[in-house]
Tab-separated table of C-alpha atoms in Angstrom:
chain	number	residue	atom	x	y	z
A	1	UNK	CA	76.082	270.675	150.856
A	2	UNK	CA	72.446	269.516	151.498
A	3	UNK	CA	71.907	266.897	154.075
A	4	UNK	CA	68.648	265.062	154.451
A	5	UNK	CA	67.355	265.364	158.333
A	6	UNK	CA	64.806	263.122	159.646
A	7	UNK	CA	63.228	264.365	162.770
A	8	UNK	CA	59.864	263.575	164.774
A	9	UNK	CA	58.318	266.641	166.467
A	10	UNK	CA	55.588	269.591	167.124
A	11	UNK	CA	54.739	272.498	164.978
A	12	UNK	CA	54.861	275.663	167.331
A	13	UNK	CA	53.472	278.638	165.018
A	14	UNK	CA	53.257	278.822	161.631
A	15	UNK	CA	53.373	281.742	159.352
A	16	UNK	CA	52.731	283.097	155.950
A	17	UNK	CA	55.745	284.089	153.752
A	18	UNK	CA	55.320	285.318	149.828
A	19	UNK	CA	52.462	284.254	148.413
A	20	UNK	CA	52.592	280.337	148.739
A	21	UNK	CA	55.086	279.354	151.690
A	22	UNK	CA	55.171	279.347	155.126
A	23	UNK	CA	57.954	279.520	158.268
A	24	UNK	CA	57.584	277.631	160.782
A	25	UNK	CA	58.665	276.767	164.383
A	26	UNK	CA	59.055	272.763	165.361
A	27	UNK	CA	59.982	271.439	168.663
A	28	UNK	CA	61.815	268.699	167.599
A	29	UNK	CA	63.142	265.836	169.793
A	30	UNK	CA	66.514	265.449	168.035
A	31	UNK	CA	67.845	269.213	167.361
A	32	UNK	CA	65.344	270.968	169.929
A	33	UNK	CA	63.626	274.156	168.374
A	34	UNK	CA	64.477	274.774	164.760
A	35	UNK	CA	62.427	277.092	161.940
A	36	UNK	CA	62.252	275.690	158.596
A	37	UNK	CA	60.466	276.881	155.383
A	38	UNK	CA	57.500	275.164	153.922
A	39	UNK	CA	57.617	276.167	150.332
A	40	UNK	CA	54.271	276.197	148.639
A	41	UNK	CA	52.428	275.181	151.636
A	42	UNK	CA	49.365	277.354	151.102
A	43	UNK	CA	48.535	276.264	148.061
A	44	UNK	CA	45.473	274.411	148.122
A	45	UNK	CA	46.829	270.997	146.690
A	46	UNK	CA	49.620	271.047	148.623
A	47	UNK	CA	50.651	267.823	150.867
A	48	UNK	CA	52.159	270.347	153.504
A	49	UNK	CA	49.003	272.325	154.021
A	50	UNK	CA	47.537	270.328	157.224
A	51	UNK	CA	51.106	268.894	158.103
A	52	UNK	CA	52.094	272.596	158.938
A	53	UNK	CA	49.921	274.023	160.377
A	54	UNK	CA	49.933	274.388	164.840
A	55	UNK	CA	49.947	271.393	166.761
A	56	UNK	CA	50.705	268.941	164.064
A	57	UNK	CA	53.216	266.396	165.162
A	58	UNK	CA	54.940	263.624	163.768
A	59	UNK	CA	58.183	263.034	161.267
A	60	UNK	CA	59.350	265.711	159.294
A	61	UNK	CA	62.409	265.133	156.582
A	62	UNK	CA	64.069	268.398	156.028
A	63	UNK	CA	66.976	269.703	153.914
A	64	UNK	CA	69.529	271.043	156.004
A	65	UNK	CA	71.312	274.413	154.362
A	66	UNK	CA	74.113	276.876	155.026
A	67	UNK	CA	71.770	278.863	157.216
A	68	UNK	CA	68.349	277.155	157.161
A	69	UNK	CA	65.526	273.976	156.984
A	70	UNK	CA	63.324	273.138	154.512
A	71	UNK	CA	60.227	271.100	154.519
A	72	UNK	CA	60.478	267.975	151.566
A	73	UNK	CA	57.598	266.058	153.539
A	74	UNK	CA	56.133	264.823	156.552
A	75	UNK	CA	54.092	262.364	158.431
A	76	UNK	CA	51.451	263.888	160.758
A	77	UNK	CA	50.781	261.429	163.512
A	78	UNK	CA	48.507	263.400	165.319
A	79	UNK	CA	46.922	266.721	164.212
A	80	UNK	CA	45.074	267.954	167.436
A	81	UNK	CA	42.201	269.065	165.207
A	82	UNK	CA	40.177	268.264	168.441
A	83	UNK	CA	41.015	271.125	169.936
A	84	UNK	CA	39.520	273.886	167.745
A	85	UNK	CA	36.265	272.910	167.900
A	86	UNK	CA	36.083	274.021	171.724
A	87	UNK	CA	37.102	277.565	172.285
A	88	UNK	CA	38.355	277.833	175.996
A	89	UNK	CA	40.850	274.510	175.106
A	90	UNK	CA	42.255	276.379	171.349
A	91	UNK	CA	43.428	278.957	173.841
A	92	UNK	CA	44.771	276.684	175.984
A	93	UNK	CA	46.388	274.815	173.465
A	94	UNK	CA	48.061	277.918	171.955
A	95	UNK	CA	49.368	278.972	175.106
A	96	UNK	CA	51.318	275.886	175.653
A	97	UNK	CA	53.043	276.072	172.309
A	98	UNK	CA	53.924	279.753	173.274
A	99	UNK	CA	55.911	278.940	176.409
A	100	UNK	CA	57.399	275.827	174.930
A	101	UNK	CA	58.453	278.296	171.714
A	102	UNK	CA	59.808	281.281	174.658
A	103	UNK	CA	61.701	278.430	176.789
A	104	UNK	CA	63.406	275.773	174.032
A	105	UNK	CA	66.166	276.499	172.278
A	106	UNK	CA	67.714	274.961	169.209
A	107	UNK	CA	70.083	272.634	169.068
A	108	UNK	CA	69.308	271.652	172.903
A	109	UNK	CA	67.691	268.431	174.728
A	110	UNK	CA	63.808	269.118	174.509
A	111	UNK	CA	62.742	266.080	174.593
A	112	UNK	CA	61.047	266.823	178.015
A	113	UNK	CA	59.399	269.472	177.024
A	114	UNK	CA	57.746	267.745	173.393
A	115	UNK	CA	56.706	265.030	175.947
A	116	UNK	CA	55.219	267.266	178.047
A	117	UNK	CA	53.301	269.495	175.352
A	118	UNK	CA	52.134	266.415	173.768
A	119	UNK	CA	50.891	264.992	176.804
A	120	UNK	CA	49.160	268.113	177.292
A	121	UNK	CA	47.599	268.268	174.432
A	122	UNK	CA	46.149	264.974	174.737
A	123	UNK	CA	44.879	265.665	178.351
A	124	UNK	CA	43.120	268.940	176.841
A	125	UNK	CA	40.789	267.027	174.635
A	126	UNK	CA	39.916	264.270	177.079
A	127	UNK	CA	36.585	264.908	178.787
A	128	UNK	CA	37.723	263.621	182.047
A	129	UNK	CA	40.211	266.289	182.668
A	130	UNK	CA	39.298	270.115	183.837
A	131	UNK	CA	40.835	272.947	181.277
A	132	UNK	CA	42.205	274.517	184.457
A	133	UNK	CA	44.325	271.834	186.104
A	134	UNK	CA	46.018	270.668	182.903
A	135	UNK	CA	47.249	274.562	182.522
A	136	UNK	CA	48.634	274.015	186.245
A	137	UNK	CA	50.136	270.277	185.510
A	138	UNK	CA	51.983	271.581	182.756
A	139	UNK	CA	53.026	274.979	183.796
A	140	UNK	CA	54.658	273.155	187.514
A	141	UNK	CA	55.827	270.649	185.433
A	142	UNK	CA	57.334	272.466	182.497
A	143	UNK	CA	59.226	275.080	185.110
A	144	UNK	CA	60.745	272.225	186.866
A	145	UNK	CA	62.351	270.530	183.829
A	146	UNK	CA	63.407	274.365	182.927
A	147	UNK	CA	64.971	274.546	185.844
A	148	UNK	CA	63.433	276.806	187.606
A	149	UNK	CA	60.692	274.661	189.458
A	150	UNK	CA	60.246	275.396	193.114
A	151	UNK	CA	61.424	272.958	196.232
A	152	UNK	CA	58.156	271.408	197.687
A	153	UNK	CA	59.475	268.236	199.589
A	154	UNK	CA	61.478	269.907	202.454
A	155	UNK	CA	61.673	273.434	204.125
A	156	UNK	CA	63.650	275.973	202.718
A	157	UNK	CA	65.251	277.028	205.567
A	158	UNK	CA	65.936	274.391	208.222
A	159	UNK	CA	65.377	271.496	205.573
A	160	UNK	CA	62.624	269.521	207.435
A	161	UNK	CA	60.048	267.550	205.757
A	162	UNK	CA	57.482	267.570	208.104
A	163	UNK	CA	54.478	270.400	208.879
A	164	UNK	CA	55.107	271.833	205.720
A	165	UNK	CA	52.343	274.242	205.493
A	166	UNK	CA	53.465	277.530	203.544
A	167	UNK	CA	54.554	278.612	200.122
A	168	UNK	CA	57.140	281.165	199.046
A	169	UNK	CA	57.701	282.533	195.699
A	170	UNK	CA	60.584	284.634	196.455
A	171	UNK	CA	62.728	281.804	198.332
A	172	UNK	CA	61.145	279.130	195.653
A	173	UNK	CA	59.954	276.318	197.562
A	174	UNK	CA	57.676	274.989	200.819
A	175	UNK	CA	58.245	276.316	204.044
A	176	UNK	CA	57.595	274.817	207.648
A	177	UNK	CA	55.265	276.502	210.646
A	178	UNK	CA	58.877	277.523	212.540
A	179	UNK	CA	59.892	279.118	209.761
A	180	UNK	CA	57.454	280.888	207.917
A	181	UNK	CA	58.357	284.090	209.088
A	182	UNK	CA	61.841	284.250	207.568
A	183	UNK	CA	60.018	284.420	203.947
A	184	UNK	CA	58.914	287.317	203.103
A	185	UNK	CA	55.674	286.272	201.026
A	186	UNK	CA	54.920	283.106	202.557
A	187	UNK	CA	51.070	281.889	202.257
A	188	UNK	CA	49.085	279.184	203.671
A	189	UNK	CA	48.469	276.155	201.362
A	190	UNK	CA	46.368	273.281	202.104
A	191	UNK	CA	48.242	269.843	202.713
A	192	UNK	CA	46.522	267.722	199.666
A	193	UNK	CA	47.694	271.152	197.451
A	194	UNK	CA	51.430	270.430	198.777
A	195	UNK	CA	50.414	266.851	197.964
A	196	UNK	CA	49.648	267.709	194.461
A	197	UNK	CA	52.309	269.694	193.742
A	198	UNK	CA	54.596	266.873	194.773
A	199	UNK	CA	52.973	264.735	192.484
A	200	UNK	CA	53.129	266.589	189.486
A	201	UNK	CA	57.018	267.262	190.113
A	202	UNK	CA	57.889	263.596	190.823
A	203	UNK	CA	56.085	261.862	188.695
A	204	UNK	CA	57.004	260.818	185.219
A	205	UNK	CA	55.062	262.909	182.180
A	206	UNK	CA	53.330	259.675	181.136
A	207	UNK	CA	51.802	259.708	184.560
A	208	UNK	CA	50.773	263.058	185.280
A	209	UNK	CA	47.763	263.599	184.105
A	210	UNK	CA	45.915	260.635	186.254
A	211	UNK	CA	43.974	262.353	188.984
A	212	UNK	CA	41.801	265.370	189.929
A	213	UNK	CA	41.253	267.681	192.477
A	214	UNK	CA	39.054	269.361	194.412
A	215	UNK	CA	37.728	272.951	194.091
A	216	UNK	CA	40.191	274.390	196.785
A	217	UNK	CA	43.385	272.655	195.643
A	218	UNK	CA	42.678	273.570	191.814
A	219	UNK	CA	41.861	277.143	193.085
A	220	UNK	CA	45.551	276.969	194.973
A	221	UNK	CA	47.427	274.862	192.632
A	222	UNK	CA	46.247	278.079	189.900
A	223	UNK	CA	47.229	281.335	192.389
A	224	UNK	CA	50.465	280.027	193.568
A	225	UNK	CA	51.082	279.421	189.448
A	226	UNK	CA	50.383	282.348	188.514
A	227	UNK	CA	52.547	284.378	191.470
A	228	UNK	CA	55.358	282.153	190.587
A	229	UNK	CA	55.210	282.982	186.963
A	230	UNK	CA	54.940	285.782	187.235
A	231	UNK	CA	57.716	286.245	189.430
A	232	UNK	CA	60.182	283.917	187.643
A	233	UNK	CA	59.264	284.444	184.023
A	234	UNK	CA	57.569	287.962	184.095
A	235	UNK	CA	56.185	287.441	180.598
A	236	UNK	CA	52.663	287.762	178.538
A	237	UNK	CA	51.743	285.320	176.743
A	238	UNK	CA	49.646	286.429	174.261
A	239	UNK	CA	46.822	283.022	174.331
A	240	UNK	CA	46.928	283.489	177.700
A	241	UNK	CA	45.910	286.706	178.064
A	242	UNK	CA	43.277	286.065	175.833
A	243	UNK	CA	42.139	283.711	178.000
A	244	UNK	CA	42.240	285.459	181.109
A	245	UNK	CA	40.360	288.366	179.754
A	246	UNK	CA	37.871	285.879	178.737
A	247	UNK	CA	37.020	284.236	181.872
A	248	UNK	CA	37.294	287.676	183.377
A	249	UNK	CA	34.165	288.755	181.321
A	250	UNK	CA	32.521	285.358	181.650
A	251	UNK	CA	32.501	285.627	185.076
């Protein structure tokens, strides 16, 4: 039997199938991630052709089958269009929706992470935020309400919460001076970086993205993201890569 769904969320990826249609990914706040079929979404007159393409979000009413979704219409919100016309933030951009399409599962509570990518989002197209910190913001963030953020408001070891001054990937949280040497990758953060990082992890999503850095902090906040990453996820992402490669030749 075919039940009518209404739900609001994000278009992840979107991709060509047959000659007209298109499969796509949503994040969705009410089922989580979920791939539904667009059919005739290419053609030119089609009321689906903006409404599913990346970044898109708003209300999408579906038709719920045996074994799959299908697009009857929708009601873009926001499309993010702002974001294509600068280069270094479409990679960005892209990069989010690929972790938030390799972490969320269907049929699970993602309402977190849509927040968070949507917030995101936003925060890349403002002028008054730096490319580079909203990558870190999100990618703290986003690990923590995975579950697998690190513990930067007491010591690993002997659970103080003062002269906290180091950083271990492999034991996943802040470390004091006394203890340092029990980790064996600890390194040397500044105090307003520990400060930022405990920012980002206790504040709400709506809140994150209201300050800025300096140099040195962003320049932390980005290496100890991208050894814990890399040590908790261990995977490419193909924007991000990109990216990287980019700035690599740029600089």
């Amino acid at each position: 039997m075919v039940q009518n769904v209404l739900v609001t969320g994000m278009v992840l990826n979107a991709m060509p199938i047959g000659e007209y249609d298109k499969r796509i990914t949503l994040l969705t706040k009410e089922r989580g991630k979920l791939v539904a079929f667009a059919r005739g979404a290419r053609r030119a007159n089609s009321q689906l052709l903006a409404a599913t393409d990346s970044f898109a979000f708003g209300e999408f009413t579906l038709f719920e089958g045996r074994s799959s979704y299908t697009i009857a219409k929708a009601s873009i919100q926001h499309y993010f269009r702002e974001i294509g016309m600068d280069v270094d933030a479409t990679y960005y951009g892209f990069y989010f929706l690929e972790f938030a399409d390799y972490y969320c599962q269907e049929n699970n509570d993602e309402r977190e992470m849509l927040k968070l990518l949507y917030q995101s989002l936003r925060a890349l197209i403002s002028p008054s935020y730096d490319n580079r910190l909203v990558r870190a913001i999100f990618e703290l963030k986003a690990m923590a309400i995975n579950g697998v953020g690190p513990n930067v408001f007491s010591c690993h070891c002997c659970g103080q919460k003062e002269t906290l001054s180091y950083f271990s990937v492999k034991m996943g949280g802040v470390l004091c001076g006394g203890c340092k040497d029990k980790s064996p990758d600890p390194v040397l953060v500044d105090a307003a970086t520990l400060y930022a990082m405990q920012y980002i992890l206790y504040s709400k999503i709506e809140k994150l993205y209201t300050f800025t850095v300096s140099a040195k902090v962003l320049a932390e906040l980005e290496r100890e993201m991208k050894r814990y990453l890399k040590y908790y996820i261990g995977h490419t992402f193909k924007a991000l890569k990109i990216l990287e490669e980019a700035d690599h030749f740029s600089g």
